[in-house]
């Protein structure tokens, strides 16, 4: 897999807390057998109810770095949520924090999710709102986000960071490498051996 | 020396295959549950890479999210839903996975089917492409929701890459007041710890209240762990657990069962087990609890008023205002008396036989208020059959509830059961997110099935204790 050491693009501020995956992609769009075409429906219901929604603003249409608040991606495990964001054009997300399943889904799709302080997110959002053409870079080596002359520190779970920067975010390939150990480990588990392991 | 590991760590260690380069654990998975929504793309990954399902007998498929609960004749009227049905049928056939299809009387919501069939057992690692997989933690297992790429990982390798969470013990001691149910306990915990409080943690629910609970009540509690941010929640196995599993179709039988039970009980966290954090609640403080906002932590006790925006930290006030605006509710108004349009009893949270029995016992001899659409959706065909054998369907229908077939129904509205427009729904489900119940502007008030009945009868949010 490709090494993901940094993501660069223009930013899109959506500084709201607790955005759940039902909002990112409403359940009716989960009636599908592929992820194709989900991008057009990202945040669809929010957008219908808010004419000012940043996902509809022409100035952010080319954006690839999403800026959000606390607990981003909470709720349903649907991978359709990151798949919809990716298809819309998002390549990396900066937020105050992330829900775990969403975070894991993004990592396994090569989308870095990094955390920043509320104050830094606010200043970054203001900066981007004032200059939508400003390049924003999520730098996973330096653990920083740069926007023009502005730099903010970010954090990311080390296992995710190392997987992304070394290009080892295809977990299936790594899991398959352990095939002989899988069979061996299984035999030591009581329900795999007729409960003959001493309690 | 005694084992000071908590249950989570014992089960985790037992299932550890190896440590990956990233530092994550390659964890063996004992039971993989799949359904029609999050599995088709995973099977596509397997086809793409020319992989097989490594342990097909450790995977169980059913259909729940998209199935209509009124007319289940095939082909479904919804062509997209029908396409998903065909896909899971084809995938299960080609990859050798057992499917409890719509024509099988074991079909139902995946988190209800696993336990009732005895597939869910203590000491297992259990995953499903569904966040409410935490339900199965009620048996003392590590049960977590995963995404579709991970569904492919587990199909192909029976393992997944996972970082080990910390473990927080949540102790609730004392006696629950009359009219306070398992649903109220978990809503109260989420209210106090927040929707993000459990991120990075597995929750162990311990103490007198959980020890006294039935398995079905424990499932309601563990089910909503994810709504508090915890990907996994569990309760230590005890005699209640052993008695529940005994005799189930897929449970160990005969001498195997006795050996299994001894092992299950040995997994429980001991009195000197260590935890990363401990939080304690008093059962007597918990009231019938109802959500008023757009996430499951935005709730109050039935005798309380909605909070004032100013009572929240400055950085939280924007979100609180958003919730009030969407719900069209006012700060400091009483929760009691809020008018409802729809009453929904069902879901993986509260669609089990004990939920239906409790709701029926309250609604018996009463009528759903004029103008309220009320429906009961059993969580599985087995639940439905049992309820009908007990005559619960008649009680509900006489009261004015619709009696449906098994499925996820209006919990998430991927099927024809949906709110319309700005309707307000008193719901026994698990999420009150904006648009969750199918109308982008629809509104959800989460509560126990008993409280849904009280709301259905009055046409307004009411205290079920005043009905009895």
Tab-separated table of N, CA and C in Angstrom, chain B residues 177-181 183-185 187-188 191 283 285-291 299-304 335 446-448 450-451 461-466:
chain	number	residue	atom	x	y	z
B	177	UNK	N	-35.747	1.726	41.789
B	177	UNK	CA	-37.117	2.062	42.176
B	177	UNK	C	-38.110	1.385	41.225
B	178	UNK	N	-39.307	1.256	41.677
B	178	UNK	CA	-40.371	0.696	40.858
B	178	UNK	C	-40.512	1.510	39.552
B	179	UNK	N	-40.704	0.809	38.449
B	179	UNK	CA	-40.877	1.516	37.170
B	179	UNK	C	-39.569	1.924	36.508
B	180	UNK	N	-38.452	1.537	37.133
B	180	UNK	CA	-37.140	1.842	36.554
B	180	UNK	C	-36.570	0.553	35.967
B	181	UNK	N	-36.222	0.605	34.701
B	181	UNK	CA	-35.824	-0.588	33.950
B	181	UNK	C	-34.356	-0.502	33.523
B	183	UNK	N	-33.217	-0.173	30.678
B	183	UNK	CA	-33.055	0.937	29.725
B	183	UNK	C	-32.765	2.238	30.451
B	184	UNK	N	-33.451	2.446	31.573
B	184	UNK	CA	-33.235	3.672	32.341
B	184	UNK	C	-31.835	3.691	32.952
B	185	UNK	N	-31.371	2.510	33.362
B	185	UNK	CA	-30.038	2.428	33.972
B	185	UNK	C	-28.977	2.855	32.958
B	187	UNK	N	-29.430	4.561	30.115
B	187	UNK	CA	-29.611	5.970	29.710
B	187	UNK	C	-29.033	6.906	30.776
B	188	UNK	N	-29.201	6.519	32.041
B	188	UNK	CA	-28.671	7.330	33.149
B	188	UNK	C	-27.140	7.352	33.107
B	191	UNK	N	-26.041	9.500	30.287
B	191	UNK	CA	-26.284	10.911	30.636
B	191	UNK	C	-25.148	11.439	31.506
B	283	UNK	N	-28.324	3.157	42.629
B	283	UNK	CA	-29.530	2.771	41.883
B	283	UNK	C	-30.731	3.643	42.245
B	285	UNK	N	-30.972	6.662	42.683
B	285	UNK	CA	-31.004	7.988	42.027
B	285	UNK	C	-31.607	7.927	40.625
B	286	UNK	N	-31.801	6.707	40.134
B	286	UNK	CA	-32.218	6.589	38.727
B	286	UNK	C	-33.740	6.620	38.614
B	287	UNK	N	-34.221	7.476	37.737
B	287	UNK	CA	-35.653	7.621	37.467
B	287	UNK	C	-35.940	7.049	36.077
B	288	UNK	N	-37.196	6.791	35.757
B	288	UNK	CA	-37.504	6.556	34.339
B	288	UNK	C	-36.928	7.725	33.538
B	289	UNK	N	-36.112	7.398	32.537
B	289	UNK	CA	-35.315	8.415	31.861
B	289	UNK	C	-35.736	8.527	30.397
B	290	UNK	N	-35.765	9.754	29.915
B	290	UNK	CA	-36.234	10.024	28.548
B	290	UNK	C	-35.255	11.002	27.893
B	291	UNK	N	-34.878	10.721	26.653
B	291	UNK	CA	-34.024	11.690	25.963
B	291	UNK	C	-34.878	12.805	25.380
B	299	UNK	N	-30.616	13.583	28.076
B	299	UNK	CA	-31.807	12.988	28.681
B	299	UNK	C	-32.039	13.572	30.068
B	300	UNK	N	-33.244	13.356	30.568
B	300	UNK	CA	-33.573	13.752	31.945
B	300	UNK	C	-34.498	12.697	32.560
B	301	UNK	N	-34.564	12.693	33.869
B	301	UNK	CA	-35.550	11.871	34.564
B	301	UNK	C	-36.942	12.426	34.295
B	302	UNK	N	-37.947	11.561	34.366
B	302	UNK	CA	-39.303	11.946	33.976
B	302	UNK	C	-39.872	13.082	34.823
B	303	UNK	N	-39.406	13.233	36.056
B	303	UNK	CA	-39.949	14.319	36.879
B	303	UNK	C	-39.163	15.615	36.723
B	304	UNK	N	-38.147	15.582	35.888
B	304	UNK	CA	-37.287	16.768	35.747
B	304	UNK	C	-37.741	17.682	34.611
B	335	UNK	N	-40.186	17.581	30.883
B	335	UNK	CA	-40.161	16.534	29.852
B	335	UNK	C	-41.553	15.907	29.753
B	446	UNK	N	-36.017	8.683	23.255
B	446	UNK	CA	-35.696	7.322	23.686
B	446	UNK	C	-36.188	7.089	25.107
B	447	UNK	N	-36.718	5.891	25.335
B	447	UNK	CA	-37.214	5.535	26.671
B	447	UNK	C	-37.418	4.028	26.737
B	448	UNK	N	-37.788	3.529	27.909
B	448	UNK	CA	-38.028	2.097	28.066
B	448	UNK	C	-39.337	1.716	27.368
B	450	UNK	N	-41.830	0.246	28.616
B	450	UNK	CA	-42.934	0.600	29.522
B	450	UNK	C	-43.302	2.070	29.369
B	451	UNK	N	-42.287	2.910	29.248
B	451	UNK	CA	-42.546	4.345	29.085
B	451	UNK	C	-43.119	4.652	27.699
B	461	UNK	N	-45.568	12.321	26.601
B	461	UNK	CA	-44.585	11.710	27.505
B	461	UNK	C	-45.169	11.710	28.917
B	462	UNK	N	-45.209	10.514	29.515
B	462	UNK	CA	-45.876	10.353	30.818
B	462	UNK	C	-45.031	9.470	31.718
B	463	UNK	N	-45.329	9.488	32.990
B	463	UNK	CA	-44.626	8.638	33.957
B	463	UNK	C	-45.386	7.320	34.078
B	464	UNK	N	-44.752	6.250	33.668
B	464	UNK	CA	-45.426	4.943	33.661
B	464	UNK	C	-45.883	4.564	35.072
B	465	UNK	N	-45.221	5.088	36.094
B	465	UNK	CA	-45.571	4.725	37.473
B	465	UNK	C	-46.943	5.280	37.875
B	466	UNK	N	-47.373	6.300	37.132
B	466	UNK	CA	-48.686	6.870	37.443
B	466	UNK	C	-49.821	6.116	36.755
